[in-house]
Amino acid sequence: MRALFAALSRCPHCGEKPAGPDGPCLPCLARSWQAVRDGDVISLGTYVGPLGSLIRAAKFAGAERAVDHLAAPLARGLAEAVAAEAALERAVLVPVPSHPSRVRQRGSDLPLRLAQALARLNTQHRVARAVVRPRPAPPQSRLLRRDRHTHVHAAFETPARWHSRLRGRRCVIVDDVITSGATVRAVADALALAGAEPSLVVAIARA
Ligand SMILES: [Zn+2]
């Protein structure tokens, strides 16, 4: 009986690692995912089912290791994109900057963690934390009416020290989940303003 229980609590694929909530262990589950490219976005699919629950779990401290496994199929997808377009060979990986209070709360920064895992797997790419969230602006009421418009749209910026390094450089924006695409577009705008060429997006999933 004890032997049977031990067998059941192990992954049905490799029989070595402990089983995950859906049966297979995480590395086996990650191997079963394939990156899909849809336009300029490479992801593992939509934010539902086992992929959705994995990402939700990974957002909390201690479970972000899941991202390292999910990075493997994404790294293969990125390598295929590079093979198809040589100009992407030296592209830098730019993580979408997480909100500092979120990182403090959860203890994990998934876009950064994913970018670092991709750079470990596809070593020609470097991680460049070149886009930041500007410091909180003064409350809207204290801004002049004509400044309000720019205030709302300046969600991200590329600090001046990055500009010379990024000029003409291809960039791959890395995020955990893409929802409306507005965040990724704002990051792309900040990179383009600095003279870089945002070319691709790699995300674990699309909502
Ligand atoms: Zn396994």
JSON list of C-alpha atoms and ligand atoms in Angstrom, two decimals:
[
{"chain": "A", "resi": 1, "resn": "MET", "atom": "CA", "xyz": [0.00, 0.00, 0.00]},
{"chain": "A", "resi": 2, "resn": "ARG", "atom": "CA", "xyz": [2.78, 2.38, 0.90]},
{"chain": "A", "resi": 3, "resn": "ALA", "atom": "CA", "xyz": [4.56, 1.59, -2.36]},
{"chain": "A", "resi": 4, "resn": "LEU", "atom": "CA", "xyz": [1.38, 2.29, -4.31]},
{"chain": "A", "resi": 5, "resn": "PHE", "atom": "CA", "xyz": [0.94, 5.64, -2.58]},
{"chain": "A", "resi": 6, "resn": "ALA", "atom": "CA", "xyz": [4.55, 6.58, -3.29]},
{"chain": "A", "resi": 7, "resn": "ALA", "atom": "CA", "xyz": [4.07, 5.72, -6.97]},
{"chain": "A", "resi": 8, "resn": "LEU", "atom": "CA", "xyz": [0.89, 7.83, -7.17]},
{"chain": "A", "resi": 9, "resn": "SER", "atom": "CA", "xyz": [2.55, 10.86, -5.62]},
{"chain": "A", "resi": 10, "resn": "ARG", "atom": "CA", "xyz": [5.27, 10.77, -8.26]},
{"chain": "A", "resi": 11, "resn": "CYS", "atom": "CA", "xyz": [5.08, 12.33, -11.72]},
{"chain": "A", "resi": 12, "resn": "PRO", "atom": "CA", "xyz": [3.45, 9.88, -14.19]},
{"chain": "A", "resi": 13, "resn": "HIS", "atom": "CA", "xyz": [5.87, 11.01, -16.94]},
{"chain": "A", "resi": 14, "resn": "CYS", "atom": "CA", "xyz": [9.32, 10.84, -15.40]},
{"chain": "A", "resi": 15, "resn": "GLY", "atom": "CA", "xyz": [8.42, 8.85, -12.24]},
{"chain": "A", "resi": 16, "resn": "GLU", "atom": "CA", "xyz": [11.10, 10.81, -10.37]},
{"chain": "A", "resi": 17, "resn": "LYS", "atom": "CA", "xyz": [9.87, 14.21, -9.31]},
{"chain": "A", "resi": 18, "resn": "PRO", "atom": "CA", "xyz": [6.82, 14.73, -7.08]},
{"chain": "A", "resi": 19, "resn": "ALA", "atom": "CA", "xyz": [3.56, 15.01, -9.02]},
{"chain": "A", "resi": 20, "resn": "GLY", "atom": "CA", "xyz": [2.08, 18.43, -9.63]},
{"chain": "A", "resi": 21, "resn": "PRO", "atom": "CA", "xyz": [-1.57, 19.42, -8.99]},
{"chain": "A", "resi": 22, "resn": "ASP", "atom": "CA", "xyz": [-2.50, 18.32, -12.53]},
{"chain": "A", "resi": 23, "resn": "GLY", "atom": "CA", "xyz": [-0.45, 15.12, -12.51]},
{"chain": "A", "resi": 24, "resn": "PRO", "atom": "CA", "xyz": [2.88, 15.68, -14.24]},
{"chain": "A", "resi": 25, "resn": "CYS", "atom": "CA", "xyz": [5.70, 17.50, -12.43]},
{"chain": "A", "resi": 26, "resn": "LEU", "atom": "CA", "xyz": [6.52, 21.04, -13.47]},
{"chain": "A", "resi": 27, "resn": "PRO", "atom": "CA", "xyz": [9.52, 20.27, -15.73]},
{"chain": "A", "resi": 28, "resn": "CYS", "atom": "CA", "xyz": [7.48, 17.59, -17.57]},
{"chain": "A", "resi": 29, "resn": "LEU", "atom": "CA", "xyz": [4.50, 19.95, -17.87]},
{"chain": "A", "resi": 30, "resn": "ALA", "atom": "CA", "xyz": [6.74, 22.75, -19.19]},
{"chain": "A", "resi": 31, "resn": "ARG", "atom": "CA", "xyz": [8.19, 20.38, -21.80]},
{"chain": "A", "resi": 32, "resn": "SER", "atom": "CA", "xyz": [4.70, 19.73, -23.13]},
{"chain": "A", "resi": 33, "resn": "TRP", "atom": "CA", "xyz": [4.18, 23.43, -23.92]},
{"chain": "A", "resi": 34, "resn": "GLN", "atom": "CA", "xyz": [5.21, 24.89, -27.24]},
{"chain": "A", "resi": 35, "resn": "ALA", "atom": "CA", "xyz": [5.77, 28.56, -27.89]},
{"chain": "A", "resi": 36, "resn": "VAL", "atom": "CA", "xyz": [3.38, 30.02, -30.44]},
{"chain": "A", "resi": 37, "resn": "ARG", "atom": "CA", "xyz": [4.09, 33.13, -32.43]},
{"chain": "A", "resi": 38, "resn": "ASP", "atom": "CA", "xyz": [1.20, 35.44, -33.22]},
{"chain": "A", "resi": 39, "resn": "GLY", "atom": "CA", "xyz": [2.43, 38.53, -35.07]},
{"chain": "A", "resi": 40, "resn": "ASP", "atom": "CA", "xyz": [5.15, 40.04, -32.90]},
{"chain": "A", "resi": 41, "resn": "VAL", "atom": "CA", "xyz": [4.16, 38.12, -29.78]},
{"chain": "A", "resi": 42, "resn": "ILE", "atom": "CA", "xyz": [5.67, 34.79, -28.69]},
{"chain": "A", "resi": 43, "resn": "SER", "atom": "CA", "xyz": [3.79, 33.09, -25.83]},
{"chain": "A", "resi": 44, "resn": "LEU", "atom": "CA", "xyz": [2.75, 29.68, -24.54]},
{"chain": "A", "resi": 45, "resn": "GLY", "atom": "CA", "xyz": [-0.94, 30.38, -25.18]},
{"chain": "A", "resi": 46, "resn": "THR", "atom": "CA", "xyz": [-3.83, 31.82, -23.23]},
{"chain": "A", "resi": 47, "resn": "TYR", "atom": "CA", "xyz": [-4.00, 32.47, -19.52]},
{"chain": "A", "resi": 48, "resn": "VAL", "atom": "CA", "xyz": [-6.36, 29.54, -18.75]},
{"chain": "A", "resi": 49, "resn": "GLY", "atom": "CA", "xyz": [-6.20, 25.94, -17.52]},
{"chain": "A", "resi": 50, "resn": "PRO", "atom": "CA", "xyz": [-2.95, 24.57, -16.06]},
{"chain": "A", "resi": 51, "resn": "LEU", "atom": "CA", "xyz": [-0.93, 27.44, -17.59]},
{"chain": "A", "resi": 52, "resn": "GLY", "atom": "CA", "xyz": [-3.14, 30.02, -15.86]},
{"chain": "A", "resi": 53, "resn": "SER", "atom": "CA", "xyz": [-2.93, 28.30, -12.49]},
{"chain": "A", "resi": 54, "resn": "LEU", "atom": "CA", "xyz": [0.84, 27.95, -12.82]},
{"chain": "A", "resi": 55, "resn": "ILE", "atom": "CA", "xyz": [1.29, 31.66, -13.53]},
{"chain": "A", "resi": 56, "resn": "ARG", "atom": "CA", "xyz": [-1.04, 32.65, -10.68]},
{"chain": "A", "resi": 57, "resn": "ALA", "atom": "CA", "xyz": [0.97, 30.43, -8.32]},
{"chain": "A", "resi": 58, "resn": "ALA", "atom": "CA", "xyz": [4.29, 31.76, -9.63]},
{"chain": "A", "resi": 59, "resn": "LYS", "atom": "CA", "xyz": [3.33, 35.30, -8.65]},
{"chain": "A", "resi": 60, "resn": "PHE", "atom": "CA", "xyz": [3.96, 34.48, -5.03]},
{"chain": "A", "resi": 61, "resn": "ALA", "atom": "CA", "xyz": [7.33, 34.21, -3.37]},
{"chain": "A", "resi": 62, "resn": "GLY", "atom": "CA", "xyz": [8.87, 30.77, -3.40]},
{"chain": "A", "resi": 63, "resn": "ALA", "atom": "CA", "xyz": [6.96, 29.59, -6.47]},
{"chain": "A", "resi": 64, "resn": "GLU", "atom": "CA", "xyz": [8.63, 31.87, -9.02]},
{"chain": "A", "resi": 65, "resn": "ARG", "atom": "CA", "xyz": [10.94, 28.96, -9.87]},
{"chain": "A", "resi": 66, "resn": "ALA", "atom": "CA", "xyz": [8.08, 27.82, -12.11]},
{"chain": "A", "resi": 67, "resn": "VAL", "atom": "CA", "xyz": [9.05, 30.66, -14.44]},
{"chain": "A", "resi": 68, "resn": "ASP", "atom": "CA", "xyz": [12.45, 29.07, -15.06]},
{"chain": "A", "resi": 69, "resn": "HIS", "atom": "CA", "xyz": [10.75, 25.93, -16.40]},
{"chain": "A", "resi": 70, "resn": "LEU", "atom": "CA", "xyz": [8.27, 27.89, -18.51]},
{"chain": "A", "resi": 71, "resn": "ALA", "atom": "CA", "xyz": [11.19, 29.85, -19.99]},
{"chain": "A", "resi": 72, "resn": "ALA", "atom": "CA", "xyz": [12.52, 26.75, -21.79]},
{"chain": "A", "resi": 73, "resn": "PRO", "atom": "CA", "xyz": [9.84, 26.50, -24.51]},
{"chain": "A", "resi": 74, "resn": "LEU", "atom": "CA", "xyz": [9.81, 30.32, -24.83]},
{"chain": "A", "resi": 75, "resn": "ALA", "atom": "CA", "xyz": [13.58, 30.32, -25.33]},
{"chain": "A", "resi": 76, "resn": "ARG", "atom": "CA", "xyz": [13.12, 27.83, -28.18]},
{"chain": "A", "resi": 77, "resn": "GLY", "atom": "CA", "xyz": [10.44, 30.10, -29.69]},
{"chain": "A", "resi": 78, "resn": "LEU", "atom": "CA", "xyz": [12.79, 33.07, -29.45]},
{"chain": "A", "resi": 79, "resn": "ALA", "atom": "CA", "xyz": [15.62, 31.08, -31.04]},
{"chain": "A", "resi": 80, "resn": "GLU", "atom": "CA", "xyz": [13.32, 30.26, -33.97]},
{"chain": "A", "resi": 81, "resn": "ALA", "atom": "CA", "xyz": [12.51, 33.95, -34.43]},
{"chain": "A", "resi": 82, "resn": "VAL", "atom": "CA", "xyz": [16.24, 34.77, -34.40]},
{"chain": "A", "resi": 83, "resn": "ALA", "atom": "CA", "xyz": [16.94, 32.01, -36.92]},
{"chain": "A", "resi": 84, "resn": "ALA", "atom": "CA", "xyz": [14.32, 33.56, -39.21]},
{"chain": "A", "resi": 85, "resn": "GLU", "atom": "CA", "xyz": [15.62, 37.12, -38.80]},
{"chain": "A", "resi": 86, "resn": "ALA", "atom": "CA", "xyz": [19.35, 37.57, -38.29]},
{"chain": "A", "resi": 87, "resn": "ALA", "atom": "CA", "xyz": [18.95, 41.20, -37.15]},
{"chain": "A", "resi": 88, "resn": "LEU", "atom": "CA", "xyz": [17.47, 39.85, -33.90]},
{"chain": "A", "resi": 89, "resn": "GLU", "atom": "CA", "xyz": [20.67, 38.00, -33.03]},
{"chain": "A", "resi": 90, "resn": "ARG", "atom": "CA", "xyz": [21.97, 40.62, -30.62]},
{"chain": "A", "resi": 91, "resn": "ALA", "atom": "CA", "xyz": [18.58, 41.83, -29.43]},
{"chain": "A", "resi": 92, "resn": "VAL", "atom": "CA", "xyz": [18.46, 42.81, -25.77]},
{"chain": "A", "resi": 93, "resn": "LEU", "atom": "CA", "xyz": [15.74, 41.53, -23.44]},
{"chain": "A", "resi": 94, "resn": "VAL", "atom": "CA", "xyz": [13.85, 44.35, -21.76]},
{"chain": "A", "resi": 95, "resn": "PRO", "atom": "CA", "xyz": [11.55, 43.26, -18.90]},
{"chain": "A", "resi": 96, "resn": "VAL", "atom": "CA", "xyz": [8.36, 45.23, -18.34]},
{"chain": "A", "resi": 97, "resn": "PRO", "atom": "CA", "xyz": [9.11, 47.00, -15.04]},
{"chain": "A", "resi": 98, "resn": "SER", "atom": "CA", "xyz": [6.95, 45.67, -12.22]},
{"chain": "A", "resi": 99, "resn": "HIS", "atom": "CA", "xyz": [5.35, 48.00, -9.76]},
{"chain": "A", "resi": 100, "resn": "PRO", "atom": "CA", "xyz": [7.78, 48.25, -6.78]},
{"chain": "A", "resi": 101, "resn": "SER", "atom": "CA", "xyz": [4.96, 47.88, -4.25]},
{"chain": "A", "resi": 102, "resn": "ARG", "atom": "CA", "xyz": [3.79, 44.68, -6.00]},
{"chain": "A", "resi": 103, "resn": "VAL", "atom": "CA", "xyz": [7.30, 43.24, -5.91]},
{"chain": "A", "resi": 104, "resn": "ARG", "atom": "CA", "xyz": [7.55, 44.07, -2.20]},
{"chain": "A", "resi": 105, "resn": "GLN", "atom": "CA", "xyz": [4.17, 42.47, -1.58]},
{"chain": "A", "resi": 106, "resn": "ARG", "atom": "CA", "xyz": [4.80, 39.28, -3.53]},
{"chain": "A", "resi": 107, "resn": "GLY", "atom": "CA", "xyz": [8.56, 39.03, -3.24]},
{"chain": "A", "resi": 108, "resn": "SER", "atom": "CA", "xyz": [8.84, 38.19, -6.93]},
{"chain": "A", "resi": 109, "resn": "ASP", "atom": "CA", "xyz": [9.26, 40.06, -10.20]},
{"chain": "A", "resi": 110, "resn": "LEU", "atom": "CA", "xyz": [8.10, 37.71, -12.94]},
{"chain": "A", "resi": 111, "resn": "PRO", "atom": "CA", "xyz": [9.02, 39.71, -16.09]},
{"chain": "A", "resi": 112, "resn": "LEU", "atom": "CA", "xyz": [12.57, 40.20, -14.77]},
{"chain": "A", "resi": 113, "resn": "ARG", "atom": "CA", "xyz": [12.85, 36.56, -13.69]},
{"chain": "A", "resi": 114, "resn": "LEU", "atom": "CA", "xyz": [11.66, 35.40, -17.13]},
{"chain": "A", "resi": 115, "resn": "ALA", "atom": "CA", "xyz": [14.11, 37.72, -18.95]},
{"chain": "A", "resi": 116, "resn": "GLN", "atom": "CA", "xyz": [16.99, 36.40, -16.82]},
{"chain": "A", "resi": 117, "resn": "ALA", "atom": "CA", "xyz": [15.98, 32.78, -17.51]},
{"chain": "A", "resi": 118, "resn": "LEU", "atom": "CA", "xyz": [15.78, 33.47, -21.26]},
{"chain": "A", "resi": 119, "resn": "ALA", "atom": "CA", "xyz": [19.26, 35.07, -21.20]},
{"chain": "A", "resi": 120, "resn": "ARG", "atom": "CA", "xyz": [20.66, 32.00, -19.43]},
{"chain": "A", "resi": 121, "resn": "LEU", "atom": "CA", "xyz": [19.20, 29.72, -22.10]},
{"chain": "A", "resi": 122, "resn": "ASN", "atom": "CA", "xyz": [19.89, 31.89, -25.18]},
{"chain": "A", "resi": 123, "resn": "THR", "atom": "CA", "xyz": [23.21, 33.37, -24.18]},
{"chain": "A", "resi": 124, "resn": "GLN", "atom": "CA", "xyz": [23.57, 35.84, -27.06]},
{"chain": "A", "resi": 125, "resn": "HIS", "atom": "CA", "xyz": [20.87, 37.97, -25.47]},
{"chain": "A", "resi": 126, "resn": "ARG", "atom": "CA", "xyz": [21.50, 40.25, -22.50]},
{"chain": "A", "resi": 127, "resn": "VAL", "atom": "CA", "xyz": [18.95, 41.57, -20.06]},
{"chain": "A", "resi": 128, "resn": "ALA", "atom": "CA", "xyz": [18.65, 45.35, -20.12]},
{"chain": "A", "resi": 129, "resn": "ARG", "atom": "CA", "xyz": [16.46, 46.90, -17.41]},
{"chain": "A", "resi": 130, "resn": "ALA", "atom": "CA", "xyz": [16.27, 49.93, -19.65]},
{"chain": "A", "resi": 131, "resn": "VAL", "atom": "CA", "xyz": [12.67, 50.92, -19.03]},
{"chain": "A", "resi": 132, "resn": "VAL", "atom": "CA", "xyz": [11.52, 52.18, -15.64]},
{"chain": "A", "resi": 133, "resn": "ARG", "atom": "CA", "xyz": [8.41, 53.54, -14.04]},
{"chain": "A", "resi": 134, "resn": "PRO", "atom": "CA", "xyz": [9.01, 57.21, -13.33]},
{"chain": "A", "resi": 135, "resn": "ARG", "atom": "CA", "xyz": [8.76, 58.39, -9.73]},
{"chain": "A", "resi": 136, "resn": "PRO", "atom": "CA", "xyz": [5.20, 59.08, -8.65]},
{"chain": "A", "resi": 137, "resn": "ALA", "atom": "CA", "xyz": [4.14, 62.42, -10.11]},
{"chain": "A", "resi": 138, "resn": "PRO", "atom": "CA", "xyz": [2.48, 65.09, -7.98]},
{"chain": "A", "resi": 139, "resn": "PRO", "atom": "CA", "xyz": [-1.28, 64.66, -7.64]},
{"chain": "A", "resi": 140, "resn": "GLN", "atom": "CA", "xyz": [-3.22, 65.61, -10.80]},
{"chain": "A", "resi": 141, "resn": "SER", "atom": "CA", "xyz": [-4.89, 68.57, -9.09]},
{"chain": "A", "resi": 142, "resn": "ARG", "atom": "CA", "xyz": [-1.51, 70.26, -8.63]},
{"chain": "A", "resi": 143, "resn": "LEU", "atom": "CA", "xyz": [-0.61, 69.95, -12.31]},
{"chain": "A", "resi": 144, "resn": "LEU", "atom": "CA", "xyz": [-1.39, 72.65, -14.79]},
{"chain": "A", "resi": 145, "resn": "ARG", "atom": "CA", "xyz": [-4.22, 71.72, -17.08]},
{"chain": "A", "resi": 146, "resn": "ARG", "atom": "CA", "xyz": [-1.94, 71.56, -20.14]},
{"chain": "A", "resi": 147, "resn": "ASP", "atom": "CA", "xyz": [0.42, 69.12, -18.37]},
{"chain": "A", "resi": 148, "resn": "ARG", "atom": "CA", "xyz": [-2.25, 66.62, -17.47]},
{"chain": "A", "resi": 149, "resn": "HIS", "atom": "CA", "xyz": [-2.24, 64.93, -20.85]},
{"chain": "A", "resi": 150, "resn": "THR", "atom": "CA", "xyz": [1.50, 64.14, -20.81]},
{"chain": "A", "resi": 151, "resn": "HIS", "atom": "CA", "xyz": [1.28, 63.09, -17.18]},
{"chain": "A", "resi": 152, "resn": "VAL", "atom": "CA", "xyz": [-1.22, 60.34, -17.96]},
{"chain": "A", "resi": 153, "resn": "HIS", "atom": "CA", "xyz": [0.74, 58.97, -20.89]},
{"chain": "A", "resi": 154, "resn": "ALA", "atom": "CA", "xyz": [4.20, 58.92, -19.34]},
{"chain": "A", "resi": 155, "resn": "ALA", "atom": "CA", "xyz": [3.73, 55.47, -17.82]},
{"chain": "A", "resi": 156, "resn": "PHE", "atom": "CA", "xyz": [7.30, 54.36, -18.56]},
{"chain": "A", "resi": 157, "resn": "GLU", "atom": "CA", "xyz": [10.58, 55.96, -19.51]},
{"chain": "A", "resi": 158, "resn": "THR", "atom": "CA", "xyz": [14.06, 54.99, -20.66]},
{"chain": "A", "resi": 159, "resn": "PRO", "atom": "CA", "xyz": [16.63, 56.78, -18.49]},
{"chain": "A", "resi": 160, "resn": "ALA", "atom": "CA", "xyz": [19.08, 58.93, -20.49]},
{"chain": "A", "resi": 161, "resn": "ARG", "atom": "CA", "xyz": [22.07, 56.75, -19.53]},
{"chain": "A", "resi": 162, "resn": "TRP", "atom": "CA", "xyz": [20.63, 53.96, -21.70]},
{"chain": "A", "resi": 163, "resn": "HIS", "atom": "CA", "xyz": [20.11, 56.03, -24.85]},
{"chain": "A", "resi": 164, "resn": "SER", "atom": "CA", "xyz": [23.56, 55.62, -26.42]},
{"chain": "A", "resi": 165, "resn": "ARG", "atom": "CA", "xyz": [23.59, 51.87, -25.71]},
{"chain": "A", "resi": 166, "resn": "LEU", "atom": "CA", "xyz": [20.13, 51.36, -27.18]},
{"chain": "A", "resi": 167, "resn": "ARG", "atom": "CA", "xyz": [20.32, 53.49, -30.31]},
{"chain": "A", "resi": 168, "resn": "GLY", "atom": "CA", "xyz": [19.41, 51.29, -33.28]},
{"chain": "A", "resi": 169, "resn": "ARG", "atom": "CA", "xyz": [19.36, 48.22, -31.02]},
{"chain": "A", "resi": 170, "resn": "ARG", "atom": "CA", "xyz": [16.68, 45.55, -31.47]},
{"chain": "A", "resi": 171, "resn": "CYS", "atom": "CA", "xyz": [14.73, 44.93, -28.28]},
{"chain": "A", "resi": 172, "resn": "VAL", "atom": "CA", "xyz": [12.59, 42.02, -27.13]},
{"chain": "A", "resi": 173, "resn": "ILE", "atom": "CA", "xyz": [10.07, 43.13, -24.51]},
{"chain": "A", "resi": 174, "resn": "VAL", "atom": "CA", "xyz": [9.49, 40.48, -21.83]},
{"chain": "A", "resi": 175, "resn": "ASP", "atom": "CA", "xyz": [6.30, 40.30, -19.75]},
{"chain": "A", "resi": 176, "resn": "ASP", "atom": "CA", "xyz": [4.47, 37.64, -17.74]},
{"chain": "A", "resi": 177, "resn": "VAL", "atom": "CA", "xyz": [0.89, 38.03, -19.01]},
{"chain": "A", "resi": 178, "resn": "ILE", "atom": "CA", "xyz": [-0.27, 40.34, -21.79]},
{"chain": "A", "resi": 179, "resn": "THR", "atom": "CA", "xyz": [-3.79, 41.62, -21.22]},
{"chain": "A", "resi": 180, "resn": "SER", "atom": "CA", "xyz": [-4.84, 44.57, -23.36]},
{"chain": "A", "resi": 181, "resn": "GLY", "atom": "CA", "xyz": [-1.38, 45.12, -24.81]},
{"chain": "A", "resi": 182, "resn": "ALA", "atom": "CA", "xyz": [-1.40, 48.73, -23.57]},
{"chain": "A", "resi": 183, "resn": "THR", "atom": "CA", "xyz": [1.48, 48.12, -21.17]},
{"chain": "A", "resi": 184, "resn": "VAL", "atom": "CA", "xyz": [3.66, 46.50, -23.81]},
{"chain": "A", "resi": 185, "resn": "ARG", "atom": "CA", "xyz": [2.86, 49.35, -26.22]},
{"chain": "A", "resi": 186, "resn": "ALA", "atom": "CA", "xyz": [3.85, 51.94, -23.59]},
{"chain": "A", "resi": 187, "resn": "VAL", "atom": "CA", "xyz": [7.17, 50.12, -23.00]},
{"chain": "A", "resi": 188, "resn": "ALA", "atom": "CA", "xyz": [7.75, 49.96, -26.77]},
{"chain": "A", "resi": 189, "resn": "ASP", "atom": "CA", "xyz": [7.08, 53.71, -27.01]},
{"chain": "A", "resi": 190, "resn": "ALA", "atom": "CA", "xyz": [9.60, 54.44, -24.25]},
{"chain": "A", "resi": 191, "resn": "LEU", "atom": "CA", "xyz": [12.21, 52.33, -26.08]},
{"chain": "A", "resi": 192, "resn": "ALA", "atom": "CA", "xyz": [11.48, 53.92, -29.46]},
{"chain": "A", "resi": 193, "resn": "LEU", "atom": "CA", "xyz": [11.82, 57.39, -27.92]},
{"chain": "A", "resi": 194, "resn": "ALA", "atom": "CA", "xyz": [15.32, 56.38, -26.82]},
{"chain": "A", "resi": 195, "resn": "GLY", "atom": "CA", "xyz": [16.17, 55.38, -30.41]},
{"chain": "A", "resi": 196, "resn": "ALA", "atom": "CA", "xyz": [15.85, 51.61, -29.89]},
{"chain": "A", "resi": 197, "resn": "GLU", "atom": "CA", "xyz": [13.92, 49.25, -32.15]},
{"chain": "A", "resi": 198, "resn": "PRO", "atom": "CA", "xyz": [11.37, 47.24, -30.16]},
{"chain": "A", "resi": 199, "resn": "SER", "atom": "CA", "xyz": [10.78, 44.22, -32.39]},
{"chain": "A", "resi": 200, "resn": "LEU", "atom": "CA", "xyz": [9.26, 41.32, -30.49]},
{"chain": "A", "resi": 201, "resn": "VAL", "atom": "CA", "xyz": [7.39, 40.52, -27.30]},
{"chain": "A", "resi": 202, "resn": "VAL", "atom": "CA", "xyz": [7.92, 37.34, -25.28]},
{"chain": "A", "resi": 203, "resn": "ALA", "atom": "CA", "xyz": [5.29, 36.60, -22.62]},
{"chain": "A", "resi": 204, "resn": "ILE", "atom": "CA", "xyz": [4.28, 33.47, -20.75]},
{"chain": "A", "resi": 205, "resn": "ALA", "atom": "CA", "xyz": [0.64, 33.91, -21.72]},
{"chain": "A", "resi": 206, "resn": "ARG", "atom": "CA", "xyz": [-1.93, 36.18, -23.30]},
{"chain": "A", "resi": 207, "resn": "ALA", "atom": "CA", "xyz": [-5.13, 36.96, -21.48]},
{"chain": "B", "resi": 1, "resn": "ZN", "atom": "ZN", "xyz": [8.08, 14.61, -14.42]}
]
